[in-house]
Short mmCIF file of C-alpha atoms in Angstrom, two decimals:
data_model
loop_
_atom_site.label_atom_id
_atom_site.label_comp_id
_atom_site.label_asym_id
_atom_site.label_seq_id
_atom_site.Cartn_x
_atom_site.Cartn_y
_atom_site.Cartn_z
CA UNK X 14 164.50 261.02 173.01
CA UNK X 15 163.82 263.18 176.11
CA UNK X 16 166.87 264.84 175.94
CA UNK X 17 166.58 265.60 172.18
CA UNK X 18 163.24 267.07 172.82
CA UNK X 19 164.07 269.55 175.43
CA UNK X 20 167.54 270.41 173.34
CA UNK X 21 165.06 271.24 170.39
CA UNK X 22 162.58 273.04 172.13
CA UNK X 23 165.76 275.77 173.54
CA UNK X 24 165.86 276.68 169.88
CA UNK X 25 162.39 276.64 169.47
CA UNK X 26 161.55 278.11 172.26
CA UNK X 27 163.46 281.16 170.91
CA UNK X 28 161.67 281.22 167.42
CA UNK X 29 158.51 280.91 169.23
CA UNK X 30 158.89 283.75 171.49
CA UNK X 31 159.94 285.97 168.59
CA UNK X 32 156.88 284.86 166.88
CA UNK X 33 154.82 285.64 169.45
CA UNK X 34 156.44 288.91 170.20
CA UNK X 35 155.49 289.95 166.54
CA UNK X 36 151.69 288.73 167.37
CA UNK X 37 151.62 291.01 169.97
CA UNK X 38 153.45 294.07 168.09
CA UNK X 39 150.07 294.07 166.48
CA UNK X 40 148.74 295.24 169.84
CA UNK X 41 150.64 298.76 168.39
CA UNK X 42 148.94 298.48 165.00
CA UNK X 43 148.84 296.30 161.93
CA UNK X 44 151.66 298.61 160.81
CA UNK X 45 154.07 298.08 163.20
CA UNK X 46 153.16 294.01 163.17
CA UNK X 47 154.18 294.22 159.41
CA UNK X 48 157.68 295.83 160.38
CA UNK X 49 158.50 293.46 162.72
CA UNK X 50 157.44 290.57 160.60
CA UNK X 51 159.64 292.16 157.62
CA UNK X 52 162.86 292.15 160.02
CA UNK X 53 162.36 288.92 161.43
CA UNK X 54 161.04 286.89 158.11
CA UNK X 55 164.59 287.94 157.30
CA UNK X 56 166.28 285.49 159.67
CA UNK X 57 163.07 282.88 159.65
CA UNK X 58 162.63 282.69 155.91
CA UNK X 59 166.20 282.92 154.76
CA UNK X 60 166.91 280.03 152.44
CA UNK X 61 169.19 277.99 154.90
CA UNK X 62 167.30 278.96 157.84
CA UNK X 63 163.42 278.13 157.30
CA UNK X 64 163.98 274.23 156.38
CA UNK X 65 166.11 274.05 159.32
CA UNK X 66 163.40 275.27 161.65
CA UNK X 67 160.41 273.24 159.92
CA UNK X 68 162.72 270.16 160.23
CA UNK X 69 162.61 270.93 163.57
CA UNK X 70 158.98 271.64 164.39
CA UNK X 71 158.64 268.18 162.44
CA UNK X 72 161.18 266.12 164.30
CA UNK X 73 160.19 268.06 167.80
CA UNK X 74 156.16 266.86 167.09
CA UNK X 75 157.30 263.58 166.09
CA UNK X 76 159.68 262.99 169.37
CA UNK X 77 156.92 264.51 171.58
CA UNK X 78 154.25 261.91 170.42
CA UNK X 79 156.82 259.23 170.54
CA UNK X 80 157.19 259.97 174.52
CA UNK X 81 153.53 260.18 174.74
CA UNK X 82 153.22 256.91 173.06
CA UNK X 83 155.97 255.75 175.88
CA UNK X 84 153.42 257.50 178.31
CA UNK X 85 150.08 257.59 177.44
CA UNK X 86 148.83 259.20 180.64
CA UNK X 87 146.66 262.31 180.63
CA UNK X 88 148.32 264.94 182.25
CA UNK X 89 149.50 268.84 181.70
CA UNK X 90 152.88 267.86 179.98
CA UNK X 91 151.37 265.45 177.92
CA UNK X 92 147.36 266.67 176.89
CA UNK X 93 149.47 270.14 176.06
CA UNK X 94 152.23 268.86 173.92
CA UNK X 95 149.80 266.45 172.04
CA UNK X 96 147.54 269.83 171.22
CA UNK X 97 150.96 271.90 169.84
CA UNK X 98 151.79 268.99 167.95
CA UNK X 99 148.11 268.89 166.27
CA UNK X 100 147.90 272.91 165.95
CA UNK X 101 151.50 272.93 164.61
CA UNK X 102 150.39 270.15 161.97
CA UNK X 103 148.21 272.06 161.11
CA UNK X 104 148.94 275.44 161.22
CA UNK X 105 152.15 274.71 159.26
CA UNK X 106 149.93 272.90 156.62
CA UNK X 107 148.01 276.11 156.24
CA UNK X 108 150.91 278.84 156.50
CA UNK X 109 152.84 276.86 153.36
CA UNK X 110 149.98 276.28 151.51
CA UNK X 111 148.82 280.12 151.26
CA UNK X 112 152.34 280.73 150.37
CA UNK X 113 152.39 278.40 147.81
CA UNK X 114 148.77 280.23 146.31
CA UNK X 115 151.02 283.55 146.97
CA UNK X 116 148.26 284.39 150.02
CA UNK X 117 150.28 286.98 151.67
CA UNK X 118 150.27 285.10 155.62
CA UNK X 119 150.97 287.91 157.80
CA UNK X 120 148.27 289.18 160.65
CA UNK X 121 144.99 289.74 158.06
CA UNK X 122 145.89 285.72 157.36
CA UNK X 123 146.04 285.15 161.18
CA UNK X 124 142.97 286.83 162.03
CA UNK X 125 140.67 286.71 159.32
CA UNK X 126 138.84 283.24 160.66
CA UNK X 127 138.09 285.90 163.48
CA UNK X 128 136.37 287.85 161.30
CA UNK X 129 133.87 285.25 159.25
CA UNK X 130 130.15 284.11 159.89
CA UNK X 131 129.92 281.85 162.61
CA UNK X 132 131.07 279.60 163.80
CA UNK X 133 134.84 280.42 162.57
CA UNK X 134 135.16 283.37 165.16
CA UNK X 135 134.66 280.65 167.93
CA UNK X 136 136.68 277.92 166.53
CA UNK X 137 139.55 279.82 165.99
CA UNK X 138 139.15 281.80 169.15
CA UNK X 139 139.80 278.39 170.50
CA UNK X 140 142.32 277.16 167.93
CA UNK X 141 144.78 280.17 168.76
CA UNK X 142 143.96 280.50 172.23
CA UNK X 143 144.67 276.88 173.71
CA UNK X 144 148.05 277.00 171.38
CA UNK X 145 149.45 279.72 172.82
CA UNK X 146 148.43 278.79 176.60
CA UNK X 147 149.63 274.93 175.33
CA UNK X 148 153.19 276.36 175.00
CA UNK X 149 153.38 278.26 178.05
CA UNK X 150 150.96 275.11 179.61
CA UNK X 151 154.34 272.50 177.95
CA UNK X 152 156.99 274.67 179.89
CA UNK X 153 155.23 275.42 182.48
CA UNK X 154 155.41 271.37 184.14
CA UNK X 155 158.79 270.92 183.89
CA UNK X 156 159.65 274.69 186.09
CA UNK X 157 156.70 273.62 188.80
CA UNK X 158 159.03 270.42 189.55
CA UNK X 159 161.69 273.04 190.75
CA UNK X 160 159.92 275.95 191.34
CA UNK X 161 156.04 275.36 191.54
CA UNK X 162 155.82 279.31 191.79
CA UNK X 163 157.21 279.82 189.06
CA UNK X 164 155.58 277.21 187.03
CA UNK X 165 151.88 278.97 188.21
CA UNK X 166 153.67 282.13 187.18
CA UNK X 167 154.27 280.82 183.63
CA UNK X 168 150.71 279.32 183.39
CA UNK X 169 148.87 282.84 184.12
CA UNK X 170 151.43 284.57 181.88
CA UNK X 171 150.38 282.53 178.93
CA UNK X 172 146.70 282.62 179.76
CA UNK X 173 147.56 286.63 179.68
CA UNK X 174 149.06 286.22 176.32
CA UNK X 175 146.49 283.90 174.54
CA UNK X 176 143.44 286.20 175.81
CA UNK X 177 145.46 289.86 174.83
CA UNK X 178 146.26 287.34 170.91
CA UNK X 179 143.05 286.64 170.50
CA UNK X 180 141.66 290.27 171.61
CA UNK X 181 144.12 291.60 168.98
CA UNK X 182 142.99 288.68 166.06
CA UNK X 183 139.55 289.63 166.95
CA UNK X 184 140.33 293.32 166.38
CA UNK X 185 139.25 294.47 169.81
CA UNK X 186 142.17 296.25 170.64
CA UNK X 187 143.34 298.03 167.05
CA UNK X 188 141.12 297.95 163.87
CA UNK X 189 142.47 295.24 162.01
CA UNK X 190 141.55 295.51 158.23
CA UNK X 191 141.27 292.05 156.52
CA UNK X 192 140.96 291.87 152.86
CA UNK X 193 137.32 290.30 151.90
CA UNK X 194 138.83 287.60 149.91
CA UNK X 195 140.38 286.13 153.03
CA UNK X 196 137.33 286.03 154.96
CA UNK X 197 135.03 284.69 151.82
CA UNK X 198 137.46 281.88 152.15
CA UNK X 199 135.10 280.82 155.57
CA UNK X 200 131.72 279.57 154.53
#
């Protein structure tokens, strides 16, 4: 199962960080976030592609809560991967279901829980922020065994990512303009 999980998270690791990257494109402007996203939803959403990758995401979740079931002990590797398993549940739940209302899921989707009354802003300050420092959290253990430098290293880095994502979401860094009916969905 181990061996599965890290082979799975190579390739994920590599859709993540392209995900990511187009997050943080919106640190140039909504504008250039929606090129990137065009170019890359080409590869990501391509017909043979996209169940491939949610397959994955599924079978990765399942295989990490499996090990934690093995190893129900509270640590980095293990309070980090069962939080991406959770967001991922749920974030994937959310993504497909706008697309299946025709909700257009790009960064106005991403940020507009940013952008309602209270106490969205907060909760999904939160919600985004400990998923992106959970990934960089998940891959940081396994690099401290070798390299604890490095593993620190990977651990500010995503701490420097989630706070500049959820700057950007918040629309502290660009104006971000979010269509009303997106935030009217928050009551």
């Amino acid at each position: 199962m181990r061996r599965v999980h890290r082979a799975l998270a190579v390739g994920l690791g590599l859709f993540l960080a392209l995900h990511l990257g187009n997050h943080l494109a919106g640190l140039a402007g909504q504008e250039t976030h929606g090129a990137a996203q065009e170019i890359l939803r080409l590869v990501y959403r391509h017909p043979l592609v996209e169940p491939i990758l949610l397959a994955a995401v599924a079978v990765q979740a399942a295989l990490g809560i499996a090990l934690l079931a093995r190893r129900p002990r509270l640590t980095l590797q293990t309070v980090s991967g069962g939080y991406l398993a959770l967001f991922l549940a749920i974030h994937l739940a959310a993504v497909l279901s706008a697309r299946l209302q025709g909700t257009e899921t790009d960064l106005a989707f991403a940020a507009a829980g940013l952008h309602a009354p209270a106490p969205w802003p907060a909760v999904f300050a939160a919600y985004y922020g400990l998923a992106v420092l959970a990934v960089f959290a998940h891959l940081s253990v396994p690099l401290s065994r070798r390299k604890p430098a490095l593993g620190r290293a990977v651990l500010a880095a995503g701490a420097m990512v989630a706070a500049a994502l959820v700057s950007l979401l918040a629309g502290l860094v660009v104006p971000l303009a979010i269509p009303p009916a997106l935030i009217a969905a928050f009551p």
